[in-house]
Coordinates of C-alpha atoms and ligand atoms in Angstrom, one line a residue:
M1 CA 5.4 17.5 -5.8
E2 CA 2.9 20.2 -6.6
F3 CA -0.2 19.4 -8.7
S4 CA -2.4 21.8 -10.8
Q5 CA -5.9 22.7 -9.7
K6 CA -7.3 20.7 -12.5
I7 CA -5.6 17.4 -11.5
N8 CA -6.3 17.9 -7.8
D9 CA -10.0 18.4 -8.7
I10 CA -10.2 15.3 -10.8
A11 CA -8.5 13.3 -8.1
T12 CA -11.0 14.6 -5.5
R13 CA -14.0 13.7 -7.8
A14 CA -12.4 10.3 -8.5
E15 CA -12.1 9.4 -4.8
Q16 CA -15.7 10.3 -4.2
A17 CA -16.9 8.2 -7.1
L18 CA -14.7 5.3 -6.2
E19 CA -15.7 5.1 -2.5
P20 CA -18.0 2.1 -2.9
L21 CA -15.4 0.3 -5.0
F22 CA -12.7 1.0 -2.5
R23 CA -14.9 -0.3 0.3
R24 CA -15.3 -3.6 -1.6
I25 CA -11.5 -3.8 -2.2
D26 CA -11.0 -3.2 1.6
E27 CA -13.5 -5.9 2.4
I28 CA -11.6 -8.4 0.1
S29 CA -8.3 -7.4 1.7
F30 CA -9.7 -7.9 5.2
Y31 CA -11.1 -11.3 4.2
N32 CA -7.8 -12.5 2.8
T33 CA -5.8 -11.1 5.6
N34 CA -8.0 -12.9 8.1
K35 CA -7.5 -16.1 6.1
I36 CA -3.7 -15.6 6.2
M37 CA -3.7 -14.9 9.9
D38 CA -5.8 -17.9 10.6
A39 CA -3.2 -20.0 8.7
F40 CA -0.3 -18.4 10.6
R41 CA -2.1 -19.2 13.9
E42 CA -3.0 -22.7 12.9
H43 CA 0.6 -23.5 12.0
R44 CA 1.9 -21.7 15.1
V45 CA 4.2 -19.3 13.3
A46 CA 7.0 -18.3 15.7
A47 CA 10.2 -16.3 15.4
T48 CA 12.2 -19.5 15.0
N49 CA 10.4 -20.0 11.7
F50 CA 12.6 -17.2 10.3
D51 CA 15.8 -19.1 11.1
T52 CA 18.1 -19.5 8.1
T53 CA 19.6 -22.7 6.7
S54 CA 22.5 -23.4 4.4
G55 CA 23.8 -26.3 2.3
Y56 CA 21.2 -28.9 1.7
G57 CA 18.6 -27.2 3.8
Y58 CA 17.4 -30.4 5.4
D59 CA 14.7 -30.0 8.1
D60 CA 14.1 -26.3 7.3
R61 CA 11.0 -25.9 9.4
G62 CA 10.3 -22.3 8.4
R63 CA 10.3 -23.3 4.8
D64 CA 8.1 -26.4 5.3
V65 CA 5.6 -24.4 7.5
L66 CA 5.4 -21.6 4.9
D67 CA 4.6 -24.2 2.2
A68 CA 1.8 -25.5 4.4
I69 CA 0.4 -22.0 5.1
W70 CA 0.6 -21.2 1.4
A71 CA -1.4 -24.3 0.5
D72 CA -4.1 -23.4 3.1
V73 CA -4.3 -19.8 1.9
M74 CA -4.6 -20.8 -1.7
G75 CA -7.3 -23.4 -0.9
A76 CA -4.9 -26.2 -2.2
E77 CA -3.7 -29.5 -0.9
A78 CA 0.0 -28.6 -1.2
A79 CA 2.3 -25.8 -2.3
F80 CA 5.9 -24.7 -2.4
V81 CA 7.2 -21.2 -2.3
R82 CA 10.9 -20.6 -2.9
H83 CA 13.2 -17.5 -3.2
N84 CA 15.4 -19.4 -5.7
I85 CA 12.7 -19.5 -8.4
V86 CA 14.0 -16.6 -10.4
N87 CA 10.7 -15.3 -11.9
G88 CA 7.2 -16.2 -12.9
T89 CA 8.4 -17.8 -16.2
Q90 CA 10.6 -20.2 -14.3
A91 CA 7.8 -21.1 -11.9
L92 CA 5.6 -21.8 -14.9
T93 CA 8.4 -23.8 -16.6
I94 CA 8.8 -26.0 -13.4
G95 CA 5.1 -26.7 -13.3
L96 CA 4.7 -27.5 -17.0
F97 CA 7.8 -29.7 -17.2
G98 CA 6.7 -31.4 -14.0
L99 CA 3.4 -32.5 -15.5
L100 CA 4.0 -33.0 -19.2
R101 CA 5.6 -36.1 -20.9
P102 CA 6.5 -37.0 -24.5
N103 CA 3.4 -37.1 -26.8
D104 CA 1.2 -35.4 -24.1
L105 CA -1.0 -32.6 -25.2
M106 CA -1.0 -29.2 -23.6
C107 CA -4.0 -27.1 -24.7
S108 CA -4.2 -23.4 -23.8
I109 CA -7.9 -22.4 -23.7
A110 CA -7.5 -18.7 -23.0
G111 CA -5.6 -18.0 -26.2
K112 CA -2.0 -17.2 -26.5
P113 CA 0.0 -17.6 -23.3
Y114 CA 2.4 -14.9 -21.9
D115 CA 5.2 -14.0 -24.3
T116 CA 8.0 -15.6 -22.3
L117 CA 6.2 -18.9 -22.4
E118 CA 6.4 -19.2 -26.2
E119 CA 10.0 -20.4 -26.1
V120 CA 9.3 -22.7 -23.2
I121 CA 6.5 -24.4 -25.1
G122 CA 8.5 -24.3 -28.3
I123 CA 6.1 -22.2 -30.5
A124 CA 8.9 -19.6 -30.8
G125 CA 12.7 -19.6 -30.7
E126 CA 15.1 -22.2 -32.0
A127 CA 14.5 -25.9 -31.9
G128 CA 17.0 -27.9 -29.9
N129 CA 17.1 -25.6 -26.8
G130 CA 15.1 -28.0 -24.7
S131 CA 11.6 -26.6 -25.0
L132 CA 8.5 -28.8 -24.3
A133 CA 8.3 -29.3 -28.1
D134 CA 11.8 -30.7 -28.2
F135 CA 10.6 -33.3 -25.7
G136 CA 7.7 -34.2 -28.0
V137 CA 5.0 -32.4 -26.0
R138 CA 2.2 -31.3 -28.4
Y139 CA 0.6 -27.9 -28.1
E140 CA -2.8 -26.5 -29.2
Q141 CA -4.5 -23.3 -28.5
I142 CA -8.1 -22.3 -28.3
D143 CA -8.9 -18.6 -28.4
L144 CA -11.5 -16.9 -26.1
T145 CA -14.8 -16.1 -27.8
D146 CA -15.5 -12.6 -29.1
D147 CA -17.2 -11.7 -25.8
G148 CA -14.2 -12.8 -23.8
G149 CA -15.5 -16.2 -22.5
F150 CA -14.2 -19.8 -23.0
D151 CA -15.1 -21.5 -26.2
F152 CA -16.6 -24.6 -24.6
D153 CA -17.6 -26.2 -27.9
K154 CA -14.0 -26.2 -29.2
I155 CA -12.6 -27.3 -25.8
G156 CA -15.1 -30.2 -25.6
T157 CA -14.1 -31.3 -29.1
V158 CA -10.4 -31.4 -28.2
L159 CA -11.0 -33.2 -24.9
R160 CA -13.2 -35.9 -26.5
R161 CA -10.9 -36.3 -29.5
E162 CA -7.9 -37.1 -27.2
L163 CA -10.0 -39.4 -25.0
E164 CA -11.0 -41.3 -28.1
G165 CA -7.3 -41.5 -29.0
G166 CA -6.8 -43.2 -25.6
R167 CA -4.6 -40.4 -24.2
P168 CA -6.5 -37.7 -22.3
V169 CA -5.3 -34.1 -22.7
K170 CA -2.6 -33.9 -20.0
V171 CA -2.7 -30.1 -19.3
I172 CA -5.5 -27.6 -19.9
F173 CA -3.7 -24.2 -19.5
I174 CA -5.5 -21.0 -18.5
Q175 CA -3.9 -17.6 -18.1
R176 CA -6.0 -15.7 -15.6
S177 CA -4.8 -12.2 -16.3
K178 CA -5.0 -10.6 -19.7
G179 CA -1.4 -9.8 -19.2
Y180 CA -0.5 -7.4 -22.0
L181 CA -3.1 -8.7 -24.4
N182 CA -6.2 -7.1 -25.6
R183 CA -8.7 -9.4 -23.9
K184 CA -10.7 -9.6 -20.7
T185 CA -9.1 -10.9 -17.5
L186 CA -10.8 -14.1 -16.3
S187 CA -12.5 -14.1 -13.0
V188 CA -12.1 -17.0 -10.5
A189 CA -15.8 -17.9 -11.0
E190 CA -15.2 -18.2 -14.8
I191 CA -12.1 -20.4 -14.2
G192 CA -14.2 -22.5 -11.9
E193 CA -16.8 -23.0 -14.6
A194 CA -14.1 -24.1 -17.0
V195 CA -12.6 -26.6 -14.5
R196 CA -16.0 -28.2 -14.0
F197 CA -16.5 -28.4 -17.7
V198 CA -13.1 -30.0 -18.3
K199 CA -13.3 -32.5 -15.4
G200 CA -16.8 -33.4 -16.5
I201 CA -15.5 -34.7 -19.8
S202 CA -11.9 -35.6 -18.9
P203 CA -11.4 -36.1 -15.1
E204 CA -7.7 -37.0 -15.4
T205 CA -6.7 -33.8 -17.2
Y206 CA -4.8 -31.3 -15.1
V207 CA -6.1 -27.7 -15.2
V208 CA -3.1 -25.4 -14.7
V209 CA -3.6 -21.7 -14.2
D210 CA -1.0 -18.9 -14.7
N211 CA -2.1 -16.9 -11.7
C212 CA 0.3 -14.0 -12.2
Y213 CA -1.2 -10.6 -11.2
G214 CA -4.4 -12.2 -10.0
E215 CA -3.6 -13.2 -6.4
F216 CA -5.7 -11.6 -3.7
T217 CA -7.8 -9.5 -6.1
E218 CA -10.7 -11.8 -5.1
K219 CA -11.6 -13.9 -2.1
D220 CA -10.7 -17.2 -3.7
E221 CA -7.8 -18.4 -5.9
P222 CA -8.4 -20.8 -8.8
T223 CA -7.2 -23.8 -6.7
A224 CA -10.2 -23.2 -4.4
V225 CA -12.5 -23.8 -7.3
G226 CA -10.8 -27.0 -8.5
A227 CA -7.7 -26.0 -10.5
D228 CA -5.0 -28.6 -10.1
M229 CA -2.2 -26.1 -10.2
I230 CA -1.7 -22.3 -9.9
I231 CA 1.6 -20.6 -10.5
G232 CA 2.9 -17.1 -9.8
S233 CA 5.7 -14.7 -9.0
L234 CA 6.7 -13.2 -5.7
I235 CA 7.7 -9.9 -7.2
K236 CA 4.0 -9.5 -8.1
N237 CA 1.0 -9.6 -5.8
P238 CA 1.8 -12.5 -3.3
G239 CA 5.2 -11.2 -2.4
G240 CA 3.4 -8.2 -1.0
G241 CA 6.3 -5.9 -2.0
M242 CA 8.4 -7.6 0.7
A243 CA 9.8 -10.7 -1.0
E244 CA 13.1 -9.9 -2.7
T245 CA 12.5 -12.5 -5.5
G246 CA 10.9 -15.9 -5.9
G247 CA 7.9 -17.9 -7.1
Y248 CA 5.3 -20.4 -6.0
I249 CA 3.3 -23.4 -7.1
A250 CA 0.1 -24.6 -5.3
G251 CA -2.3 -27.3 -6.2
T252 CA -3.3 -30.9 -5.6
A253 CA -0.8 -33.1 -3.7
R254 CA 0.2 -35.1 -6.8
A255 CA 0.6 -32.1 -9.1
V256 CA 2.7 -30.2 -6.6
E257 CA 4.8 -33.4 -5.9
L258 CA 5.5 -33.7 -9.7
A259 CA 6.5 -30.1 -9.9
S260 CA 8.8 -30.5 -6.9
Y261 CA 10.8 -33.1 -8.8
R262 CA 11.5 -30.5 -11.4
L263 CA 12.2 -27.8 -8.8
T264 CA 15.0 -29.9 -7.4
S265 CA 15.3 -33.5 -8.6
V266 CA 13.3 -36.7 -8.8
G267 CA 13.5 -38.2 -5.4
C268 CA 14.7 -35.1 -3.6
G269 CA 11.6 -33.0 -4.2
L270 CA 10.8 -30.6 -1.3
E271 CA 13.2 -32.3 1.2
V272 CA 16.0 -29.9 0.3
G273 CA 16.6 -26.3 -0.4
A274 CA 18.4 -23.9 1.8
T275 CA 16.6 -20.6 2.5
I276 CA 19.7 -18.5 3.2
G277 CA 17.9 -15.9 5.1
Q278 CA 15.0 -15.2 2.7
T279 CA 12.2 -16.9 4.7
K280 CA 11.2 -13.9 6.8
N281 CA 10.7 -11.7 3.7
M282 CA 8.4 -14.3 2.3
Y283 CA 6.3 -14.7 5.4
K284 CA 6.1 -10.9 5.7
G285 CA 5.3 -10.7 2.0
L286 CA 2.4 -13.1 2.3
F287 CA 1.2 -11.2 5.4
Y288 CA 1.2 -7.9 3.5
A289 CA 0.0 -9.3 0.2
P290 CA -3.8 -8.7 0.4
H291 CA -3.2 -5.2 1.6
T292 CA -0.5 -4.4 -1.0
T293 CA -2.7 -5.8 -3.7
A294 CA -5.6 -3.6 -2.5
Q295 CA -3.3 -0.6 -2.7
A296 CA -2.4 -1.5 -6.3
L297 CA -6.1 -2.1 -7.2
K298 CA -7.1 1.3 -5.8
T299 CA -4.3 2.9 -7.7
A300 CA -5.6 1.2 -10.9
H301 CA -9.2 2.4 -10.3
L302 CA -8.0 5.9 -9.6
A303 CA -5.9 6.0 -12.8
A304 CA -8.8 4.7 -14.9
Y305 CA -11.0 7.5 -13.6
V306 CA -8.4 10.3 -14.0
F307 CA -7.4 9.3 -17.5
E308 CA -11.0 8.8 -18.6
E309 CA -11.9 12.2 -17.4
L310 CA -8.9 13.6 -19.3
G311 CA -10.4 12.0 -22.4
Y312 CA -8.4 8.8 -22.9
E313 CA -9.7 5.4 -23.5
V314 CA -8.8 3.1 -20.7
E315 CA -9.1 -0.7 -20.0
P316 CA -10.7 -1.7 -17.7
R317 CA -13.0 1.3 -17.2
W318 CA -12.9 3.0 -13.8
N319 CA -16.0 1.3 -12.4
V320 CA -15.3 -2.3 -13.4
E321 CA -14.4 -4.8 -10.7
R322 CA -11.0 -6.4 -11.2
S323 CA -9.4 -9.8 -11.2
D324 CA -5.9 -8.5 -11.8
I325 CA -3.9 -5.3 -11.1
I326 CA -3.2 -4.3 -14.7
Q327 CA -4.5 -1.1 -16.1
S328 CA -4.0 0.3 -19.6
V329 CA -4.4 3.8 -21.0
I330 CA -4.6 4.3 -24.8
T331 CA -2.6 7.4 -25.5
R332 CA -2.8 7.4 -29.3
K333 CA 0.4 9.4 -29.7
P334 CA 4.1 8.5 -29.1
E335 CA 4.8 11.7 -27.3
L336 CA 1.9 11.1 -24.9
L337 CA 3.0 7.5 -24.2
C338 CA 6.5 8.8 -23.4
A339 CA 5.0 11.6 -21.2
F340 CA 2.9 9.0 -19.3
C341 CA 5.9 6.8 -18.5
Q342 CA 8.1 9.8 -17.7
G343 CA 5.5 11.1 -15.3
I344 CA 5.2 7.7 -13.5
Q345 CA 9.0 7.6 -13.2
K346 CA 9.1 11.1 -11.7
G347 CA 6.5 10.1 -9.2
S348 CA 8.4 7.0 -8.1
P349 CA 10.4 6.6 -4.8
V350 CA 13.6 5.3 -6.5
D351 CA 15.3 6.7 -9.6
S352 CA 12.8 9.6 -9.8
F353 CA 15.5 11.7 -11.5
V354 CA 15.8 9.4 -14.5
T355 CA 14.0 10.1 -17.8
P356 CA 12.9 6.9 -19.5
M357 CA 13.2 6.8 -23.3
P358 CA 12.0 4.3 -25.9
W359 CA 14.5 1.6 -26.5
A360 CA 15.0 -1.5 -28.7
M361 CA 14.6 -4.5 -26.3
P362 CA 15.6 -8.1 -27.1
G363 CA 12.6 -10.2 -28.0
Y364 CA 10.4 -7.2 -28.8
T365 CA 9.5 -6.1 -32.4
N366 CA 9.0 -2.5 -31.5
E367 CA 10.9 -0.1 -29.3
V368 CA 9.6 -0.2 -25.7
I369 CA 9.4 2.5 -23.1
M370 CA 9.5 1.5 -19.5
A371 CA 9.1 3.3 -16.1
A372 CA 10.1 1.5 -12.9
G373 CA 11.3 3.3 -9.9
T374 CA 11.2 0.3 -7.7
F375 CA 12.9 -1.0 -4.5
V376 CA 13.0 -4.5 -6.0
Q377 CA 14.3 -4.6 -9.5
G378 CA 11.5 -5.1 -12.0
A379 CA 8.9 -5.6 -9.3
S380 CA 5.5 -5.0 -10.8
I381 CA 3.6 -5.0 -7.6
E382 CA 5.5 -1.6 -7.3
L383 CA 4.2 1.2 -9.5
S384 CA 5.6 0.5 -12.9
A385 CA 4.6 1.2 -16.5
D386 CA 5.6 0.2 -20.0
G387 CA 4.4 0.5 -23.6
P388 CA 5.5 -0.7 -27.0
M389 CA 6.0 2.2 -29.4
R390 CA 3.3 1.2 -31.8
E391 CA -0.3 2.1 -32.5
P392 CA -2.4 2.8 -30.5
Y393 CA 0.5 3.8 -28.1
T394 CA -1.0 2.0 -25.1
A395 CA 0.6 2.4 -21.7
F396 CA 0.2 -0.7 -19.5
F397 CA 0.8 -0.2 -15.8
Q398 CA 0.3 -1.8 -12.5
G399 CA 1.3 -1.7 -8.9
G400 CA 1.6 0.8 -6.1
L401 CA 3.0 -0.3 -2.8
T402 CA 0.9 2.2 -1.0
Y403 CA -2.2 4.0 -2.4
E404 CA -0.7 7.3 -1.4
S405 CA 2.4 6.8 -3.4
G406 CA 0.5 5.3 -6.3
K407 CA -1.8 8.3 -6.3
I408 CA 1.2 10.6 -6.5
G409 CA 2.6 8.5 -9.4
I410 CA -0.7 8.7 -11.3
M411 CA -1.1 12.4 -10.7
S412 CA 2.4 13.0 -11.9
A413 CA 1.7 11.0 -15.0
A414 CA -1.5 13.0 -15.6
E415 CA 0.3 16.2 -15.2
A416 CA 3.1 15.2 -17.6
M417 CA 0.4 14.2 -20.2
L418 CA -1.4 17.5 -19.8
Q419 CA 1.8 19.4 -20.5
A420 CA 2.7 17.2 -23.5
A421 CA -0.8 17.6 -24.9
E422 CA -0.5 21.4 -24.7
K423 CA 2.7 21.4 -26.7
Ligands
LIG501 C1 4.5 -11.6 -15.2 C2 3.8 -12.7 -15.8 C3 4.4 -13.9 -16.1 C4 5.8 -14.2 -15.8 O1 6.7 -13.2 -16.0 P1 8.1 -13.1 -15.3 O2 8.6 -11.7 -15.8 O3 8.9 -14.2 -15.7 O4 7.9 -13.1 -13.8 C5 3.6 -14.9 -16.7 N1 2.3 -14.7 -17.0 C6 1.7 -13.5 -16.7 C7 0.3 -13.4 -17.1 C8 2.4 -12.5 -16.1 O5 1.8 -11.4 -15.9

């Protein structure tokens, strides 16, 4: 692919300006890689760990050792990671149904949770499908304050009110990443502060974190600062671009045990589950994850710089340190949003010849345009973009398996937008 002088020059300036930020990202990647390799050494990972099992999957040593490694790396007491968790939503469903019982209260303290959780909680969709609400689980939500922090006054009020009612809040829920919302992503330090606040008032309350898109962007995960449970998807950061599918849950021994009874069945827990040849991909994925996440972070910083210089509003700005891999570019015009996604698609390793178009999608009120030229279907640790066709025509994107290919994707998108703007 050939790039214009203008785009080449911006990319050169971007990389000069980003050097100190890239150094910091490399340092985090080194730290997390070192932590992962220590865990591999400690647990004596050997080639036999990649052996496959079928049927019940009893005594699958590779699976059990990976669970133990995952717990260590996440700074948790226990964890499970499974290829047969189909996505992040299912992992979150397993965790929530594992902890919540009839009449319990789940309180989300970072505002509205991810779209796909609305039907799981029962604040959207039809009654009777088996949502948490159908089982009598109550739900409340506290929005972040105007400056993007936790609203501790309101959180304290709810915690004390339920304690006085003799039934402590069962789950305080925090979504770390802004996802596709217009809010700040929460840092691990901020989440740690919230955990201390919650436990200070209501020590029995479980703090559960939707960790999607956040893994390995910082040195610690929320479990290392006291969260009872973190949950994520393997086709995002912690699968390192190597896992074919899957999800994980890490946390305190009891919280993970309860979730394990939802993963399989009460009684069976983590004793069963054949790995049918997927174990090696998951080990390899964890091994790669800090590096791959670093590649995605660098790609996001580069894009922020390039599109800012081209005159677009971006979030976060190019020089802001990140706690997730999502970048947005506000294009303001439908044709520019389309050009952005088409440019990303053209700069992808798979399906580069396809032209994405806006389309009506189930569950979405506006048409959506999506670009994903990925090896693993829908993997968002790979360079991918999408945007709803409505004001202000914001392109959300994330990923980049390698910085080099991510850079090519971003330059391709920038080139496509320059051409569209000239028309
Ligand atoms: C991706 C994501 C999820 C889960 O989505 P799936 O598509 O089901 O994997 C949940 N929460 C956040 C913040 C996410 O980014």
